[in-house]
């Protein structure tokens, strides 16, 4: 308060035009930025602070809850379901991320040419990404059903043994990874496609003149040119995986036997079905810090690689 | 410096802005009728039915005005919604909530206590079924009115049974009959199963096991709700029966999807038996299934079933509004209004005297089989333990059921493991 007062009095004492204009500019600026600032504060920072406070209590969101200090975080260390959720999410990350980057680039290269109906092909790859996860989940739930699904029907027709798929604790997470890949990798394709179209023809032609074959051009011209997009997609994909929730909700609800519980799904279960919101907030915070560390590490790695090149 | 001050000012403003965004939209005018807000959580036919009833109440009553919305969610999603509303003080006066949530909901200080109001003779409290009254009574506090009651029965596909050369089950059938008939009706080549069981991680996988356990003389928890009791001999034998059906006979379709697929399979003639409740009857009629209804198989003549009453839970704003809510719910749950709701939705009578209403016969005729389910209310004797940890315990048992039915564990070790986790969860103070 005092500093505003001094600022104001200073402004009135030396009422030189630039000072007054600066104040006017400031007010105008804050009038524009104010609503957005309020929204960011209200919908991100305040809930984050509240969740942090919650993670030190045993609140069930119904009654006030007691302060339990670090008890929730200590319990995490020994919680087998949390460990399983970590493993499931890590498996998804390891399988999905490289696959989506490689397949995304490969498909983008295929789609980056002038042939008849290219617009249609490009649309085909983007449609799953635009489709709602709920619809995709329900549809895929039917396709990968153990007893009535199309997929097992196809296997049997080909003379192969039917698989457990979504009903099998050892296969369910793999099936979910496939579904997740199908719904998300269209995004990598679009981003890579945009990047490929930015590569100037001269560079590719120069490589050809230097005697580079198709593979060498791809390896030494195209891949480095889209490197920034690769970093972006890796970070984006990582966040996507760590936030994975909707398909779990619509295909398996974390089952069978916790085989498909992901971290965010577990947070939801803890907070809204088991009435342990304080513990859920602690899990959410571990996820938050973990995500931050992974992203910063990934960015640093990418920057260092960029520097040595 | 100035920037920091502005930011601080913005932060100070924030609660006011948020408060303006919240609120339940029923600002009270002094002197006028008391306005209350109700979240009904119903869909389609049931939503229309309750909206008609409320419109009629508002026309015929001048002292209370009821605003009604679904609450923006279905009954399944009501818990997160009400939790958020209670946190931000934007809660309705009445909400439709599952009975299994009652112990947790009752912990919130904003949950009303209706004890003084239900003493009004007009309420006829004793006319409600005992299991319903038990559900809304938590620690001596009455948090709401019964809304809907149901119980578990067996639905069977008449055509599939006839095709397998089986007669429809009689009401004194046993679990061994159930197993044998399911096996006989299964035709793997044609994709036809005897029955289905959920193996997703939720309560839908678990509640069907409890009647078996109860019939065999077992319990879910010990009498003081401090330790698991479901891993007794009764529990082990119950789960083992299901295991032999799923693993040895392969007569059970294991449903890993969130709940609904089993019903769809029954509707499309792929299941001979389906354990479910009255709420599926309108759908079965719409699908044109030739179905029959029979009470659960028994153990030594005991056909005990499970029931899950839903509630109209009341939340406090001020005393006037709680009183108005109680008055409205007294009207809504009276036999005349209930019979109209039952005719629209196919739900069961929530109080004994409804059967004496003129027009009750027309209701029975409209929903073939509803008389069996209604009569089965007498077999609903016990409720799931009213402890705040039940949802967690249910997830441990769901896990045990899934692993056993998939052949990954035997009934005894799976239940023992779930019991150990349950004991640990119950040992937490305040649970």
XYZ file of C-alpha atoms in Angstrom:
740
model
C 0.000 0.000 0.000
C 2.683 2.446 1.039
C 4.650 1.950 -2.110
C 1.597 2.698 -4.245
C 1.033 5.825 -2.192
C 4.622 6.990 -2.646
C 4.423 6.171 -6.287
C 1.316 8.252 -6.627
C 2.660 11.179 -4.635
C 5.878 11.041 -6.601
C 3.854 11.119 -9.764
C 1.940 14.186 -8.629
C 5.016 15.998 -7.334
C 7.002 15.758 -10.509
C 4.108 15.726 -12.880
C 6.375 15.430 -15.876
C 4.554 13.954 -18.853
C 6.690 10.761 -19.225
C 6.032 9.751 -15.599
C 2.325 10.239 -15.896
C 2.292 8.424 -19.156
C 4.114 5.503 -17.587
C 1.463 5.308 -14.892
C -1.304 5.517 -17.491
C 0.443 2.814 -19.498
C 0.691 0.664 -16.426
C -2.992 1.026 -15.675
C -3.934 0.285 -19.267
C -1.593 -2.674 -19.268
C -3.020 -4.144 -16.105
C -6.566 -3.589 -17.328
C -5.725 -5.835 -20.246
C -3.658 -8.354 -18.332
C -5.747 -8.299 -15.141
C -8.559 -10.675 -16.098
C -6.127 -13.227 -17.510
C -3.918 -12.919 -14.419
C -6.930 -13.522 -12.207
C -7.879 -16.581 -14.211
C -4.365 -17.993 -14.023
C -4.159 -17.271 -10.302
C -7.644 -18.622 -9.643
C -7.528 -21.741 -11.742
C -3.864 -22.761 -11.492
C -1.857 -21.245 -8.697
C -4.478 -21.182 -5.956
C -5.586 -24.805 -6.550
C -1.921 -25.854 -6.667
C -1.224 -24.242 -3.344
C -4.427 -25.696 -1.934
C -3.516 -29.198 -3.151
C -0.088 -28.874 -1.535
C -1.718 -27.959 1.771
C -4.171 -30.825 1.321
C -1.332 -33.316 0.837
C -0.211 -32.736 4.443
C -3.655 -33.652 5.856
C -5.854 -36.750 6.007
C -8.766 -34.822 4.484
C -11.569 -36.753 2.790
C -12.971 -33.505 1.361
C -16.002 -34.123 3.564
C -14.642 -33.253 6.974
C -11.822 -30.777 7.673
C -9.166 -33.417 8.241
C -6.157 -33.426 10.554
C -2.640 -32.338 9.854
C -0.516 -35.453 9.380
C 2.746 -33.854 8.277
C 4.678 -36.032 5.845
C 2.698 -39.173 6.730
C 1.012 -39.333 3.274
C 4.353 -39.149 1.502
C 5.779 -41.816 3.780
C 2.813 -44.095 3.048
C 3.450 -43.707 -0.687
C 6.800 -45.407 -0.407
C 5.177 -48.637 0.774
C 1.983 -48.541 -1.317
C 1.968 -51.472 -3.786
C -0.791 -49.956 -5.954
C 1.190 -46.737 -6.297
C 4.218 -48.759 -7.374
C 2.092 -50.609 -9.884
C 0.716 -47.285 -11.217
C 4.294 -46.034 -11.602
C 5.308 -49.194 -13.456
C 2.264 -49.054 -15.722
C 2.862 -45.400 -16.572
C 6.578 -45.964 -17.151
C 5.825 -48.874 -19.478
C 3.448 -46.686 -21.455
C 6.070 -43.933 -21.648
C 8.831 -46.280 -22.832
C 6.671 -47.903 -25.491
C 4.703 -44.917 -26.684
C 7.252 -42.116 -26.876
C 9.828 -43.671 -29.262
C 7.080 -45.287 -31.322
C 5.101 -42.080 -31.750
C 8.194 -40.088 -32.733
C 9.473 -42.682 -35.215
C 6.103 -43.509 -36.717
C 5.088 -39.850 -36.727
C 8.139 -38.834 -38.730
C 7.892 -41.824 -41.059
C 4.240 -41.186 -41.865
C 4.848 -37.452 -42.217
C 7.591 -38.132 -44.798
C 5.195 -40.394 -46.706
C 2.488 -37.752 -46.607
C 4.802 -34.923 -47.637
C 4.434 -35.328 -51.377
C 2.128 -34.245 -54.107
C -0.122 -37.143 -55.092
C -3.796 -37.262 -55.884
C -6.016 -37.312 -52.798
C -3.194 -36.393 -50.364
C -5.611 -34.239 -48.368
C -7.739 -37.309 -47.732
C -4.784 -39.414 -46.548
C -3.624 -36.654 -44.236
C -7.110 -36.354 -42.775
C -7.234 -40.105 -42.164
C -4.249 -39.898 -39.825
C -5.622 -36.946 -37.910
C -9.153 -38.267 -37.365
C -8.310 -40.562 -34.412
C -6.638 -37.635 -32.658
C -9.719 -35.460 -33.055
C -12.153 -38.205 -32.039
C -13.197 -38.093 -28.396
C -11.266 -40.392 -26.091
C -14.536 -41.701 -24.664
C -15.767 -42.794 -28.074
C -12.384 -44.276 -28.940
C -12.241 -46.099 -25.620
C -15.681 -47.646 -25.945
C -15.063 -48.640 -29.572
C -11.669 -50.182 -28.822
C -13.115 -51.903 -25.772
C -15.337 -53.826 -28.158
C -12.619 -54.543 -30.692
C -10.207 -55.880 -28.064
C -12.781 -57.849 -26.083
C -11.465 -61.294 -25.241
C -14.555 -63.278 -26.199
C -16.466 -61.169 -28.697
C -13.850 -58.797 -30.107
C -12.929 -58.411 -33.776
C -9.236 -58.706 -33.002
C -9.435 -62.178 -31.487
C -11.883 -63.161 -34.226
C -9.222 -62.230 -36.767
C -6.521 -64.189 -34.911
C -8.699 -67.292 -34.814
C -9.476 -66.974 -38.531
C -5.758 -66.853 -39.231
C -5.331 -70.009 -37.183
C -3.603 -68.244 -34.278
C -4.543 -68.722 -30.616
C -6.966 -66.159 -29.145
C -5.371 -63.771 -26.625
C -6.512 -62.511 -23.216
C -6.243 -58.844 -24.308
C -8.147 -56.461 -22.030
C -9.139 -59.342 -19.728
C -5.553 -60.408 -19.114
C -3.515 -58.723 -16.385
C -0.347 -59.216 -18.429
C -1.700 -57.935 -21.751
C -4.205 -55.229 -20.797
C -1.601 -52.459 -20.449
C -0.060 -53.354 -23.819
C -3.475 -53.205 -25.470
C -4.111 -49.824 -23.867
C -0.740 -48.629 -25.193
C -1.809 -49.612 -28.703
C -5.105 -47.763 -28.303
C -3.338 -44.729 -26.843
C -0.891 -44.743 -29.745
C -3.747 -44.930 -32.243
C -5.557 -41.955 -30.728
C -2.519 -39.699 -30.237
C 0.128 -40.247 -32.895
C -1.816 -38.248 -35.521
C -0.647 -35.195 -33.635
C 3.038 -36.079 -34.207
C 2.267 -36.573 -37.888
C 0.739 -33.113 -38.256
C 3.544 -31.363 -36.409
C 6.252 -33.200 -38.353
C 4.433 -32.547 -41.609
C 4.452 -28.818 -40.895
C 8.164 -28.994 -40.063
C 8.981 -30.922 -43.229
C 7.272 -28.326 -45.339
C 9.543 -25.694 -43.823
C 12.703 -27.433 -45.084
C 13.845 -25.491 -48.118
C 14.198 -27.372 -51.390
C 17.683 -25.947 -51.895
C 19.075 -27.837 -48.918
C 17.669 -31.148 -50.125
C 18.875 -30.456 -53.663
C 22.319 -29.504 -52.395
C 22.500 -32.822 -50.559
C 21.508 -34.638 -53.742
C 24.214 -32.808 -55.682
C 26.720 -33.791 -53.011
C 25.776 -37.374 -53.784
C 23.551 -38.172 -50.816
C 21.089 -41.014 -51.411
C 17.556 -41.098 -50.021
C 18.583 -42.565 -46.697
C 21.538 -40.234 -46.263
C 19.298 -37.249 -47.034
C 16.798 -38.428 -44.493
C 19.424 -39.165 -41.866
C 21.615 -36.072 -42.314
C 19.247 -33.424 -43.659
C 15.682 -34.136 -42.650
C 16.134 -35.526 -39.131
C 18.368 -32.641 -37.950
C 16.073 -30.077 -39.588
C 13.065 -31.207 -37.567
C 15.059 -31.596 -34.355
C 13.237 -28.765 -32.577
C 9.913 -30.362 -33.328
C 11.214 -33.665 -32.000
C 12.075 -32.016 -28.694
C 8.674 -30.367 -28.588
C 6.867 -33.621 -29.400
C 8.883 -35.560 -26.847
C 7.968 -33.106 -24.098
C 4.372 -32.930 -25.235
C 4.092 -36.720 -25.507
C 5.608 -37.143 -22.061
C 3.056 -34.811 -20.517
C 0.316 -36.626 -22.435
C 1.430 -40.004 -21.084
C 1.844 -38.803 -17.509
C -1.679 -37.337 -17.610
C -3.164 -40.529 -19.100
C -6.628 -41.049 -17.664
C -9.593 -40.969 -20.044
C -9.007 -44.235 -21.919
C -8.435 -46.094 -18.655
C -11.758 -44.793 -17.398
C -13.664 -45.922 -20.485
C -11.995 -49.269 -21.226
C -10.866 -51.001 -18.027
C -11.322 -48.780 -14.964
C -7.822 -49.751 -13.952
C -8.502 -53.487 -13.975
C -8.086 -56.394 -14.210
C -6.300 -56.633 -10.872
C -4.846 -53.085 -11.139
C -3.054 -54.003 -14.369
C -3.989 -50.708 -16.033
C -4.006 -48.262 -13.117
C -2.074 -45.163 -14.165
C -0.890 -42.434 -11.804
C -3.644 -39.968 -12.598
C -6.303 -42.679 -12.502
C -5.024 -43.668 -9.056
C -5.199 -40.039 -7.917
C -8.816 -39.920 -9.050
C -9.615 -43.184 -7.258
C -7.973 -42.021 -4.048
C -9.692 -38.660 -4.006
C -13.150 -39.496 -5.272
C -13.873 -43.146 -4.615
C -11.797 -44.022 -1.546
C -12.313 -40.712 0.285
C -8.581 -40.195 0.833
C -8.139 -36.836 -0.857
C -5.124 -35.868 1.245
C -3.257 -38.966 0.138
C -4.442 -38.406 -3.439
C -3.022 -34.878 -3.342
C 0.316 -36.280 -2.187
C 0.384 -38.676 -5.161
C -0.527 -35.777 -7.459
C 2.360 -33.747 -6.072
C 4.844 -36.547 -6.589
C 3.596 -36.732 -10.173
C 3.983 -32.964 -10.549
C 7.565 -32.928 -9.304
C 8.403 -36.015 -11.360
C 6.997 -34.425 -14.516
C 8.941 -31.233 -13.874
C 12.205 -33.114 -13.385
C 11.689 -35.225 -16.520
C 10.871 -32.209 -18.668
C 13.766 -30.091 -17.424
C 16.142 -33.022 -17.871
C 14.823 -33.628 -21.375
C 15.191 -29.960 -22.334
C 18.729 -29.729 -20.963
C 19.712 -32.879 -22.808
C 18.253 -31.540 -26.043
C 20.012 -28.195 -25.593
C 23.371 -29.828 -24.927
C 23.041 -32.006 -27.998
C 22.113 -28.939 -30.022
C 25.248 -27.135 -28.773
C 27.672 -29.912 -29.676
C 26.283 -30.181 -33.187
C 7.729 -3.036 -6.420
C 4.632 -1.578 -7.932
C 4.097 -4.764 -9.890
C 4.200 -6.798 -6.701
C 1.631 -4.524 -5.107
C -0.719 -4.853 -8.026
C -0.337 -8.620 -7.949
C -1.067 -8.627 -4.242
C -4.145 -6.505 -4.816
C -5.269 -8.917 -7.494
C -4.772 -11.833 -5.110
C -6.832 -10.041 -2.476
C -9.599 -9.472 -4.986
C -9.612 -13.094 -6.013
C -11.729 -14.614 -3.232
C -14.436 -12.043 -3.915
C -14.421 -12.914 -7.603
C -14.494 -16.637 -6.890
C -17.316 -16.198 -4.427
C -19.263 -14.343 -7.071
C -18.706 -17.238 -9.471
C -19.892 -19.775 -6.913
C -23.136 -19.589 -5.008
C -26.074 -21.893 -5.605
C -28.249 -19.408 -7.420
C -31.091 -19.459 -4.920
C -30.862 -16.082 -3.267
C -33.628 -15.911 -0.699
C -36.135 -13.115 -0.611
C -37.394 -12.480 2.906
C -41.084 -13.148 3.298
C -41.580 -15.056 0.028
C -41.702 -18.826 -0.340
C -38.603 -20.734 0.770
C -36.624 -21.685 -2.316
C -34.697 -24.927 -2.312
C -32.488 -26.548 -4.933
C -32.421 -30.251 -5.744
C -29.915 -32.243 -7.841
C -31.747 -35.328 -9.076
C -28.993 -37.110 -11.078
C -31.564 -38.933 -13.219
C -31.586 -39.556 -16.948
C -34.206 -39.915 -19.692
C -37.513 -41.291 -18.397
C -36.619 -40.970 -14.738
C -35.513 -37.362 -15.185
C -38.763 -36.456 -16.926
C -40.780 -38.225 -14.272
C -39.169 -36.410 -11.345
C -39.406 -33.081 -13.159
C -43.160 -33.596 -13.661
C -43.609 -34.387 -9.978
C -41.689 -31.306 -8.894
C -43.644 -29.072 -11.288
C -46.827 -30.363 -9.727
C -45.505 -29.724 -6.221
C -44.640 -26.140 -7.114
C -48.140 -25.581 -8.497
C -49.929 -26.967 -5.479
C -47.675 -25.524 -2.753
C -47.056 -21.857 -2.126
C -44.747 -21.927 0.904
C -41.882 -23.885 -0.699
C -40.546 -23.525 -4.211
C -38.327 -26.317 -5.508
C -35.763 -25.693 -8.223
C -34.598 -28.857 -9.874
C -31.660 -29.802 -12.126
C -29.825 -33.033 -12.767
C -26.816 -31.457 -11.039
C -25.010 -31.772 -14.368
C -24.141 -35.415 -13.767
C -25.687 -38.868 -13.568
C -26.033 -40.671 -10.260
C -22.626 -42.357 -10.716
C -20.864 -39.009 -10.990
C -22.673 -37.286 -8.151
C -20.035 -37.919 -5.492
C -17.172 -35.858 -6.986
C -19.693 -33.195 -7.889
C -21.175 -32.879 -4.405
C -17.709 -33.017 -2.848
C -16.640 -30.031 -4.933
C -19.891 -28.192 -4.210
C -19.535 -28.695 -0.445
C -15.954 -27.455 -0.540
C -16.932 -24.233 -2.281
C -20.191 -23.768 -0.361
C -22.249 -24.121 -3.559
C -24.150 -27.232 -2.482
C -27.809 -27.897 -3.257
C -30.351 -28.496 -0.498
C -31.114 -32.024 -1.705
C -28.987 -34.428 -3.748
C -29.474 -37.965 -5.024
C -26.673 -40.024 -3.494
C -25.912 -43.737 -3.297
C -26.400 -45.269 0.126
C -22.869 -46.659 0.197
C -21.519 -43.086 0.332
C -23.648 -42.135 3.336
C -21.034 -42.779 6.082
C -18.565 -40.495 4.330
C -21.106 -37.835 3.405
C -22.358 -37.709 6.980
C -18.917 -36.560 8.139
C -19.417 -33.238 6.417
C -20.699 -30.662 8.912
C -23.042 -29.280 6.242
C -24.985 -32.535 6.088
C -28.348 -31.918 7.751
C -29.856 -33.912 10.607
C -33.530 -34.605 9.908
C -34.246 -36.417 13.185
C -36.743 -33.775 14.434
C -38.634 -33.761 11.135
C -39.147 -37.469 10.593
C -41.034 -37.637 13.889
C -43.916 -35.865 12.131
C -46.666 -38.518 11.784
C -47.248 -37.397 8.178
C -43.840 -38.845 7.261
C -44.791 -42.394 8.404
C -41.096 -43.181 8.900
C -41.739 -46.768 9.994
C -43.464 -47.418 6.661
C -40.074 -47.300 4.864
C -38.213 -50.633 4.622
C -35.769 -51.286 7.456
C -32.675 -51.464 5.213
C -33.507 -48.014 3.812
C -33.885 -46.481 7.250
C -30.592 -48.081 8.291
C -28.835 -46.577 5.281
C -29.793 -42.959 5.962
C -29.134 -43.268 9.699
C -25.453 -42.619 10.348
C -24.206 -42.405 13.898
C -27.645 -41.469 15.247
C -28.099 -38.744 12.637
C -30.717 -39.009 9.864
C -29.177 -37.434 6.784
C -31.960 -37.840 4.249
C -34.933 -39.737 2.911
C -34.926 -43.068 1.050
C -35.089 -42.412 -2.714
C -34.896 -45.720 -4.562
C -34.462 -49.272 -3.379
C -33.396 -52.299 -5.366
C -32.142 -55.817 -4.842
C -30.321 -58.486 -6.757
C -32.238 -61.153 -8.671
C -31.417 -63.540 -11.507
C -32.780 -62.706 -14.957
C -32.850 -65.569 -17.429
C -33.274 -65.817 -21.178
C -36.185 -68.210 -21.751
C -35.189 -69.082 -25.319
C -31.572 -69.939 -24.475
C -32.624 -72.193 -21.615
C -35.161 -73.980 -23.825
C -32.536 -74.436 -26.536
C -30.214 -76.076 -24.007
C -33.071 -78.371 -22.948
C -33.439 -76.706 -19.557
C -36.562 -75.790 -17.653
C -36.763 -72.291 -16.117
C -35.286 -72.302 -12.600
C -37.739 -72.733 -9.722
C -37.599 -70.323 -6.808
C -36.018 -72.889 -4.485
C -33.002 -73.532 -6.720
C -29.438 -73.803 -5.371
C -26.021 -72.473 -6.431
C -25.152 -75.967 -7.656
C -28.208 -75.807 -9.941
C -27.015 -72.385 -11.093
C -23.580 -73.773 -11.895
C -24.892 -76.868 -13.698
C -27.433 -74.921 -15.756
C -24.891 -72.267 -16.694
C -22.496 -74.925 -17.895
C -25.193 -76.625 -19.927
C -26.314 -73.358 -21.558
C -22.773 -72.356 -22.551
C -21.956 -72.770 -26.221
C -18.462 -71.458 -26.892
C -18.760 -72.000 -30.648
C -21.724 -69.655 -30.868
C -20.408 -67.202 -28.296
C -23.056 -68.006 -25.717
C -22.190 -67.970 -22.018
C -24.048 -69.204 -18.957
C -23.600 -65.926 -17.121
C -21.247 -62.967 -16.626
C -19.155 -61.523 -13.812
C -17.427 -58.146 -13.702
C -13.647 -58.194 -13.193
C -13.064 -54.457 -13.413
C -11.839 -52.937 -10.188
C -15.137 -51.536 -8.934
C -18.006 -52.405 -6.624
C -19.877 -53.968 -9.575
C -17.484 -56.920 -9.284
C -17.974 -57.253 -5.545
C -21.594 -56.761 -4.507
C -22.749 -60.003 -6.148
C -20.377 -62.025 -3.957
C -21.841 -60.864 -0.634
C -25.204 -62.695 -0.891
C -23.302 -65.969 -1.405
C -21.154 -65.249 1.632
C -24.129 -64.237 3.784
C -26.160 -67.279 2.737
C -23.289 -69.561 3.757
C -23.217 -67.935 7.203
C -20.299 -65.573 6.589
C -19.919 -61.846 7.158
C -18.029 -59.066 5.396
C -16.413 -57.579 8.505
C -16.384 -58.538 12.144
C -19.247 -57.143 14.246
C -17.186 -54.146 15.423
C -16.177 -53.318 11.798
C -12.525 -53.552 12.831
C -11.349 -56.611 10.919
C -12.073 -58.489 7.699
C -14.338 -61.539 8.031
C -14.890 -62.330 4.354
C -11.935 -64.719 4.171
C -13.802 -67.253 6.308
C -14.704 -70.738 5.102
C -18.006 -69.293 3.798
C -16.179 -66.635 1.774
C -13.651 -69.082 0.404
C -16.321 -71.548 -0.736
C -18.364 -68.744 -2.341
C -15.489 -67.427 -4.402
C -14.367 -70.953 -5.218
C -17.788 -71.716 -6.723
C -17.401 -68.731 -9.045
C -13.832 -69.787 -9.807
C -14.887 -73.284 -10.872
C -17.579 -71.788 -13.102
C -15.163 -69.338 -14.714
C -12.020 -71.467 -14.890
C -13.174 -75.129 -14.995
C -16.554 -74.828 -16.763
C -15.700 -71.698 -18.746
C -19.353 -70.746 -18.468
C -18.751 -67.166 -17.287
C -18.102 -64.178 -19.534
C -15.552 -62.118 -17.581
C -16.445 -58.492 -18.111
C -13.399 -56.257 -17.824
C -15.202 -53.212 -19.218
C -16.893 -50.659 -16.998
C -20.056 -52.610 -16.102
C -22.466 -52.204 -18.976
C -21.267 -54.860 -21.390
C -22.845 -57.720 -19.457
C -26.271 -56.184 -19.808
C -25.786 -55.620 -23.544
C -24.811 -59.270 -23.958
C -27.911 -60.401 -22.094
C -30.042 -58.126 -24.266
C -28.570 -59.600 -27.430
C -29.187 -63.204 -26.352
C -25.610 -64.179 -25.503
C -26.131 -64.896 -21.797
C -28.489 -67.416 -20.251
C -28.397 -65.855 -16.752
C -27.742 -62.295 -15.628
C -27.480 -61.211 -11.991
C -28.905 -57.727 -11.790
C -31.723 -55.560 -10.485
C -35.017 -53.916 -11.419
C -33.388 -50.998 -13.201
C -32.626 -53.135 -16.272
C -36.269 -54.140 -16.902
C -37.213 -51.122 -19.072
C -34.091 -51.722 -21.205
C -34.826 -55.446 -21.544
C -38.356 -54.661 -22.682
C -37.051 -52.143 -25.197
C -34.601 -54.762 -26.517
C -37.435 -57.296 -26.835
C -35.764 -60.044 -24.767
C -38.031 -62.890 -23.649
C -36.846 -62.887 -20.047
C -37.910 -64.411 -16.745
C -37.062 -63.305 -13.199
C -36.248 -65.524 -10.222
C -34.808 -64.900 -6.786
C -31.133 -65.729 -6.171
C -30.129 -69.383 -5.836
C -30.028 -70.437 -2.206
C -27.782 -72.190 0.266
C -29.712 -74.651 2.458
C -32.974 -72.835 1.730
C -31.573 -69.376 2.477
C -32.076 -67.052 -0.515
C -30.721 -63.886 1.059
C -29.979 -61.106 -1.423
C -28.270 -57.728 -1.336
C -29.892 -54.358 -1.677
C -28.466 -50.893 -2.116
C -30.882 -48.137 -1.162
C -30.244 -44.719 -2.741
C -30.968 -41.555 -0.806
C -32.218 -37.991 -1.074
C -29.555 -36.504 1.192
C -30.256 -33.057 2.666
C -27.577 -30.368 3.130
C -27.790 -27.314 5.324
C -27.966 -23.691 4.306
C -30.212 -22.475 7.105
C -32.880 -23.973 9.302
C -35.755 -22.702 7.136
C -34.417 -24.433 4.069
C -33.787 -27.723 5.891
C -37.362 -27.633 7.141
C -38.641 -26.885 3.621
C -36.553 -29.755 2.217
C -38.003 -32.168 4.739
C -41.532 -31.007 3.890
C -40.936 -31.462 0.175
C -39.360 -34.921 0.617
C -42.289 -35.975 2.803
C -44.566 -35.163 -0.123
C -42.285 -36.757 -2.743
C -41.922 -40.043 -0.870
C -45.621 -40.351 -0.044
C -47.329 -43.412 -1.592
C -49.366 -41.494 -4.230
C -46.335 -39.731 -5.703
C -44.154 -42.841 -5.406
C -46.563 -44.994 -7.381
C -46.437 -42.525 -10.268
C -42.643 -42.506 -10.170
C -42.603 -46.318 -10.060
C -44.933 -46.586 -13.057
C -42.705 -44.248 -15.057
C -39.388 -45.812 -14.128
C -40.004 -49.422 -13.112
C -38.435 -48.935 -9.704
C -39.525 -50.794 -6.581
C -41.831 -49.617 -3.791
C -39.785 -47.827 -1.119
C -42.483 -48.259 1.541
C -44.880 -50.999 2.497
C -48.159 -49.119 2.099
C -47.688 -48.484 -1.618
C -48.981 -51.985 -2.337
C -52.397 -50.886 -1.038
C -52.635 -47.992 -3.465
C -55.231 -48.236 -6.223
C -53.262 -48.615 -9.443
C -50.587 -50.884 -7.929
C -51.844 -53.771 -10.065
C -51.414 -51.725 -13.232
C -47.792 -51.133 -12.188
C -47.214 -54.868 -11.693
C -48.706 -55.559 -15.103
C -46.574 -52.949 -16.830
C -43.294 -54.566 -15.694
C -43.439 -58.367 -15.929
C -41.254 -59.853 -13.215
C -41.351 -56.789 -10.970
C -43.570 -58.726 -8.522
C -40.733 -61.235 -8.020
C -38.196 -58.471 -7.397
C -40.589 -56.639 -5.118
C -41.252 -59.849 -3.158
C -37.495 -60.387 -2.962
C -37.181 -57.268 -0.756
C -37.995 -59.606 2.115
C -34.740 -61.450 1.360
C -32.693 -58.250 1.746
C -31.688 -58.521 5.394
C -28.186 -57.152 5.684
C -26.471 -54.071 4.304
C -22.836 -53.574 3.434
C -20.812 -52.364 6.435
C -21.512 -48.675 7.096
C -17.851 -47.732 7.383
C -16.040 -44.954 5.561
C -13.438 -47.517 4.436
C -15.900 -49.693 2.539
C -15.039 -48.278 -0.916
C -11.376 -49.115 -0.272
C -12.199 -52.599 1.053
C -14.374 -53.194 -1.982
C -11.400 -52.465 -4.246
C -9.252 -55.041 -2.404
C -11.953 -57.693 -2.807
C -12.515 -56.735 -6.465
C -8.826 -57.360 -7.026
C -9.062 -60.782 -5.348
C -12.117 -61.716 -7.422
C -10.463 -60.680 -10.691
C -7.313 -62.671 -10.021
C -9.244 -65.752 -8.901
C -11.682 -65.771 -11.809
C -8.824 -65.296 -14.272
C -7.146 -68.367 -12.774
C -4.187 -66.368 -11.441
C -4.805 -67.195 -7.781
C -6.822 -69.598 -5.682
C -9.776 -68.334 -3.678
C -8.116 -68.791 -0.295
C -4.861 -66.959 -0.906
C -6.572 -64.165 -2.853
C -9.088 -63.546 -0.059
C -6.439 -63.811 2.658
C -4.385 -61.174 0.890
C -7.425 -58.890 0.533
C -8.208 -59.449 4.219
C -4.690 -58.449 5.256
C -5.005 -55.214 3.255
C -8.459 -54.620 4.747
C -7.196 -55.064 8.306
C -4.442 -52.565 7.598
C -6.905 -50.050 6.156
C -9.274 -50.461 9.102
C -6.456 -49.992 11.580
C -6.003 -46.374 10.451
C -7.517 -44.176 13.172
C -10.703 -42.411 12.153
C -11.487 -44.853 9.345
